Tab-separated table of C-alpha atoms and ligand atoms in Angstrom:
chain	number	residue	atom	x	y	z
A	142	MET	CA	45.080	4.266	-19.398
A	143	ALA	CA	43.521	2.831	-22.527
A	144	SER	CA	42.992	-0.611	-21.052
A	145	SER	CA	41.466	0.854	-17.916
A	146	ALA	CA	39.038	2.922	-19.994
A	147	VAL	CA	38.068	-0.181	-21.957
A	148	ALA	CA	37.586	-2.165	-18.766
A	149	ASN	CA	35.377	0.586	-17.325
A	150	SER	CA	33.281	0.760	-20.416
A	151	ILE	CA	32.822	-3.014	-20.500
A	152	GLY	CA	31.868	-2.881	-16.826
A	153	SER	CA	29.206	-0.276	-17.442
A	154	ILE	CA	27.843	-2.113	-20.481
A	155	ASP	CA	27.497	-5.222	-18.320
A	156	ARG	CA	25.640	-3.358	-15.656
A	157	SER	CA	23.266	-1.685	-18.070
A	158	MET	CA	22.652	-5.015	-19.818
A	159	VAL	CA	21.825	-6.626	-16.498
A	160	GLU	CA	19.481	-3.764	-15.633
A	161	GLN	CA	17.894	-4.072	-19.059
A	162	ILE	CA	17.286	-7.781	-18.553
A	163	VAL	CA	15.832	-7.290	-15.078
A	164	ARG	CA	13.506	-4.604	-16.466
A	165	GLN	CA	12.528	-6.794	-19.378
A	166	VAL	CA	11.630	-9.682	-17.082
A	167	ALA	CA	9.682	-7.381	-14.792
A	168	LEU	CA	7.827	-5.781	-17.699
A	169	GLU	CA	6.957	-9.092	-19.276
A	170	TYR	CA	5.637	-10.217	-15.929
A	171	LEU	CA	3.566	-7.034	-15.862
A	172	GLY	CA	2.295	-7.792	-19.347
A	173	ARG	CA	3.383	-4.418	-20.713
A	174	GLY	CA	5.221	-5.716	-23.754
A	175	LYS	CA	8.862	-5.426	-24.716
A	176	ASN	CA	9.230	-1.774	-25.588
A	177	GLY	CA	10.996	-0.975	-22.314
A	178	THR	CA	8.479	1.568	-21.086
A	179	ALA	CA	8.241	2.051	-17.343
A	180	PRO	CA	5.134	0.961	-15.438
A	181	VAL	CA	2.556	3.732	-15.386
A	182	LEU	CA	2.853	5.834	-12.250
A	183	THR	CA	-0.160	7.490	-10.706
A	184	VAL	CA	0.024	9.879	-7.775
A	185	HIS	CA	-3.032	10.403	-5.620
A	186	THR	CA	-3.828	12.816	-2.818
A	187	SER	CA	-5.372	11.338	0.319
A	188	ALA	CA	-7.627	13.814	2.070
A	189	ARG	CA	-8.017	13.363	5.829
A	190	HIS	CA	-9.934	10.200	6.634
A	191	MET	CA	-10.553	7.466	9.178
A	192	HIS	CA	-10.364	3.673	9.217
A	193	VAL	CA	-12.642	1.933	11.723
A	194	CYS	CA	-12.543	-1.383	13.538
A	195	ARG	CA	-15.645	-3.535	14.061
A	196	GLU	CA	-16.024	-2.542	17.737
A	197	ASP	CA	-15.878	1.197	17.043
A	198	MET	CA	-18.228	0.795	14.071
A	199	ASP	CA	-20.777	-0.800	16.438
A	200	VAL	CA	-20.591	2.184	18.783
A	201	LEU	CA	-20.485	4.921	16.123
A	202	PHE	CA	-23.108	3.566	13.718
A	203	GLY	CA	-24.957	0.954	15.755
A	204	PRO	CA	-24.389	-2.754	16.535
A	205	GLY	CA	-23.798	-4.882	13.420
A	206	SER	CA	-23.805	-1.855	11.084
A	207	ASP	CA	-21.817	-1.975	7.874
A	208	LEU	CA	-19.952	0.564	5.776
A	209	THR	CA	-21.874	1.694	2.693
A	210	PHE	CA	-19.893	1.650	-0.551
A	211	ASP	CA	-19.639	5.098	-2.125
A	212	ARG	CA	-16.801	4.919	-4.660
A	213	PRO	CA	-13.830	2.630	-5.320
A	214	LEU	CA	-10.265	3.694	-4.550
A	215	PHE	CA	-7.369	2.977	-6.903
A	216	GLN	CA	-6.076	0.060	-4.816
A	217	GLU	CA	-8.206	-3.043	-5.361
A	218	GLY	CA	-10.762	-3.694	-2.607
A	219	ASN	CA	-10.432	-0.287	-0.944
A	220	PHE	CA	-13.325	2.141	-1.065
A	221	ALA	CA	-14.631	5.434	0.229
A	222	ALA	CA	-17.680	4.796	2.387
A	223	LYS	CA	-20.721	7.032	2.638
A	224	GLU	CA	-20.280	7.108	6.423
A	225	ALA	CA	-18.555	10.065	8.040
A	226	VAL	CA	-17.804	11.093	11.627
A	227	THR	CA	-16.768	14.156	13.591
A	228	ILE	CA	-13.345	14.282	15.236
A	229	VAL	CA	-12.766	16.363	18.342
A	230	GLY	CA	-9.203	17.407	19.095
A	231	PRO	CA	-7.434	18.123	22.382
A	232	ARG	CA	-8.699	21.702	22.671
A	233	SER	CA	-12.308	20.879	21.851
A	234	ARG	CA	-11.922	22.008	18.279
A	235	LEU	CA	-13.537	19.743	15.763
A	236	ILE	CA	-13.649	18.723	12.135
A	237	SER	CA	-16.921	17.305	10.902
A	238	ASN	CA	-17.552	15.136	7.879
A	239	LEU	CA	-14.382	13.067	8.353
A	240	ARG	CA	-14.823	10.368	5.732
A	241	ILE	CA	-14.405	6.661	6.542
A	242	LEU	CA	-12.491	4.439	4.133
A	243	GLY	CA	-13.302	0.739	3.886
A	244	PRO	CA	-12.989	-2.098	4.412
A	245	MET	CA	-12.965	-2.216	8.215
A	246	ARG	CA	-9.623	-2.814	9.890
A	247	LYS	CA	-8.324	-4.434	13.060
A	248	GLN	CA	-7.647	-1.021	14.617
A	249	SER	CA	-9.236	2.363	14.161
A	250	GLN	CA	-6.953	5.046	12.793
A	251	VAL	CA	-7.269	8.683	11.755
A	252	GLU	CA	-5.021	10.098	9.020
A	253	LEU	CA	-4.656	13.868	9.041
A	254	ALA	CA	-2.477	16.390	7.256
A	255	PHE	CA	-0.408	18.616	9.583
A	256	THR	CA	-2.731	21.511	8.758
A	257	ASP	CA	-5.719	19.477	9.978
A	258	ALA	CA	-3.856	18.525	13.155
A	259	ILE	CA	-2.986	22.157	13.910
A	260	MET	CA	-6.601	23.166	13.296
A	261	LEU	CA	-7.718	20.502	15.803
A	262	GLY	CA	-5.242	21.732	18.418
A	263	PHE	CA	-2.766	18.839	18.398
A	264	ASP	CA	0.719	19.992	19.383
A	265	LYS	CA	2.176	17.426	17.066
A	266	ILE	CA	1.190	14.194	15.431
A	267	PRO	CA	3.741	11.602	14.325
A	268	ILE	CA	4.442	10.610	10.741
A	269	ARG	CA	3.735	6.896	10.477
A	270	ILE	CA	3.027	4.214	7.938
A	271	SER	CA	-0.604	3.115	8.105
A	272	GLY	CA	-1.248	0.526	10.840
A	273	ASP	CA	1.744	1.575	12.954
A	274	ILE	CA	-0.082	3.533	15.644
A	275	ALA	CA	1.501	2.503	18.971
A	276	GLY	CA	2.100	5.557	21.152
A	277	THR	CA	0.274	8.001	18.856
A	278	PRO	CA	-2.247	10.582	20.132
A	279	GLY	CA	-5.922	9.775	20.496
A	280	ALA	CA	-9.088	11.751	19.846
A	281	VAL	CA	-12.811	11.711	20.460
A	282	ILE	CA	-14.856	10.461	17.513
A	283	ILE	CA	-18.569	11.237	17.258
A	284	GLY	CA	-20.853	9.132	15.090
A	285	PRO	CA	-24.620	9.255	14.592
A	286	LYS	CA	-25.204	6.518	17.207
A	287	GLY	CA	-22.434	7.016	19.717
A	288	VAL	CA	-19.068	8.376	20.777
A	289	VAL	CA	-15.704	6.605	20.866
A	290	GLU	CA	-12.658	7.830	22.686
A	291	LEU	CA	-9.648	6.606	20.719
A	292	LYS	CA	-6.695	6.123	23.058
A	293	GLU	CA	-4.325	6.268	20.087
A	294	GLY	CA	-4.421	6.218	16.299
A	295	VAL	CA	-4.090	9.812	15.078
A	296	ILE	CA	-1.235	10.049	12.566
A	297	ARG	CA	0.032	11.862	9.546
A	298	ALA	CA	0.515	9.069	7.004
A	299	GLY	CA	4.029	9.276	5.627
A	300	ILE	CA	4.213	9.694	1.846
A	301	HIS	CA	4.461	6.193	0.350
A	302	VAL	CA	4.297	4.203	-2.850
A	303	HIS	CA	2.250	1.030	-3.343
A	304	MET	CA	3.599	-1.499	-5.817
A	305	ASN	CA	3.513	-5.203	-6.604
A	306	PRO	CA	6.617	-7.446	-6.579
A	307	ALA	CA	7.194	-7.096	-10.347
A	308	GLU	CA	7.127	-3.320	-10.084
A	309	ALA	CA	9.508	-3.521	-7.106
A	310	ALA	CA	11.860	-5.624	-9.265
A	311	TYR	CA	11.632	-3.025	-12.030
A	312	PHE	CA	12.771	-0.285	-9.635
A	313	GLY	CA	15.159	-2.567	-7.728
A	314	VAL	CA	13.598	-1.771	-4.348
A	315	ALA	CA	12.415	-3.748	-1.325
A	316	LYS	CA	9.674	-3.213	1.264
A	317	GLY	CA	10.483	-0.268	3.521
A	318	ASP	CA	13.056	1.263	1.156
A	319	LYS	CA	12.840	4.980	0.555
A	320	MET	CA	12.507	6.380	-2.958
A	321	LYS	CA	12.479	9.887	-4.387
A	322	LEU	CA	9.542	11.491	-6.109
A	323	ARG	CA	10.303	14.509	-8.276
A	324	ILE	CA	7.380	16.755	-9.070
A	325	GLY	CA	8.015	19.260	-11.860
A	326	GLY	CA	6.054	22.400	-12.620
A	327	LEU	CA	5.957	25.886	-11.121
A	328	ALA	CA	5.811	24.756	-7.478
A	329	GLY	CA	7.840	21.603	-8.111
A	330	LEU	CA	9.895	19.853	-5.465
A	331	THR	CA	11.379	16.439	-4.714
A	332	PHE	CA	10.190	14.205	-1.881
A	333	ASN	CA	13.116	12.204	-0.508
A	334	ASN	CA	11.389	9.746	1.827
A	335	VAL	CA	8.746	7.936	-0.190
A	336	VAL	CA	8.362	4.620	1.640
A	337	VAL	CA	7.960	1.492	-0.484
A	338	ARG	CA	5.013	-0.770	0.346
A	339	ILE	CA	4.775	-4.029	-1.580
A	340	ASP	CA	1.741	-6.252	-1.979
A	341	PRO	CA	0.836	-8.703	-4.766
A	342	THR	CA	-2.564	-7.017	-5.193
A	343	SER	CA	-1.129	-3.475	-5.427
A	344	ARG	CA	-0.912	-1.210	-8.459
A	345	LEU	CA	1.905	1.329	-8.759
A	346	ASN	CA	0.573	4.358	-6.941
A	347	VAL	CA	1.989	7.106	-4.716
A	348	HIS	CA	-0.128	8.423	-1.849
A	349	MET	CA	0.549	11.875	-0.470
A	350	ASP	CA	-1.651	14.013	1.765
A	351	THR	CA	-3.270	17.361	1.011
A	352	ASP	CA	-0.454	19.421	2.568
A	353	GLU	CA	2.106	17.665	0.380
A	354	ALA	CA	-0.028	17.926	-2.747
A	355	ASN	CA	-0.650	21.635	-2.193
A	356	ALA	CA	3.019	22.322	-1.427
A	357	CYS	CA	4.237	20.771	-4.691
A	358	GLY	CA	1.339	21.974	-6.840
A	359	LEU	CA	0.533	18.413	-7.833
A	360	HIS	CA	-2.461	19.611	-9.852
A	361	LEU	CA	-0.229	21.884	-11.963
A	362	THR	CA	1.951	19.268	-13.643
A	363	LYS	CA	2.202	15.877	-15.272
A	364	ASP	CA	6.008	15.980	-15.055
A	365	ILE	CA	6.475	13.376	-12.315
A	366	GLU	CA	9.304	10.925	-11.770
A	367	LEU	CA	9.830	8.169	-9.183
A	368	PHE	CA	13.362	6.892	-8.675
A	369	LYS	CA	15.741	5.339	-6.157
B	36	LIG	ZN1	-1.596	4.269	0.559
């Protein structure tokens, strides 16, 4: 009994030491010093928005037109544009002032919360990671210079976390893994399927949509924890 207890305790010390070292390396890489503090987590709410491709931009805003920078987003290089469009759903209901986020992408895509989709008359829209739009519903998009009929591209973006490789090492996760996000406070809840997205240019940042943010009362608390 005694020797087994000793062996177990040595085993757990080894594991925690290894974890400590991995964290230390990751933190040093991050340049956050040696005090063992976790990388700073920010959680942002993405309101409904659209990404446009060059071809659709030409139709909606005129040939050769460009997105106008309005304000930067947390992830380097991404921005909210001044341009907005109107989306028409399957039962001719519409939402105007749908903001476009830049830069332009290879494919146009509309990201809605479920509440938006219901308002527009969609029976259901799939939960996808941005860019994965094959087989998703389409919509009619109206811009100041023309109208585009998207054959596909309407999704609810699944809740996800952006991080760089050092932050992924800190958490011990890989691209596509699912993490948990616990939100404290009066309306608190835990999200169980926060998809990991890794890019060298990323900063640790969870994106949820307005339905998710309202459900968990994100604005009511700073008690937030991301874990495997
Ligand atoms: Zn995101």
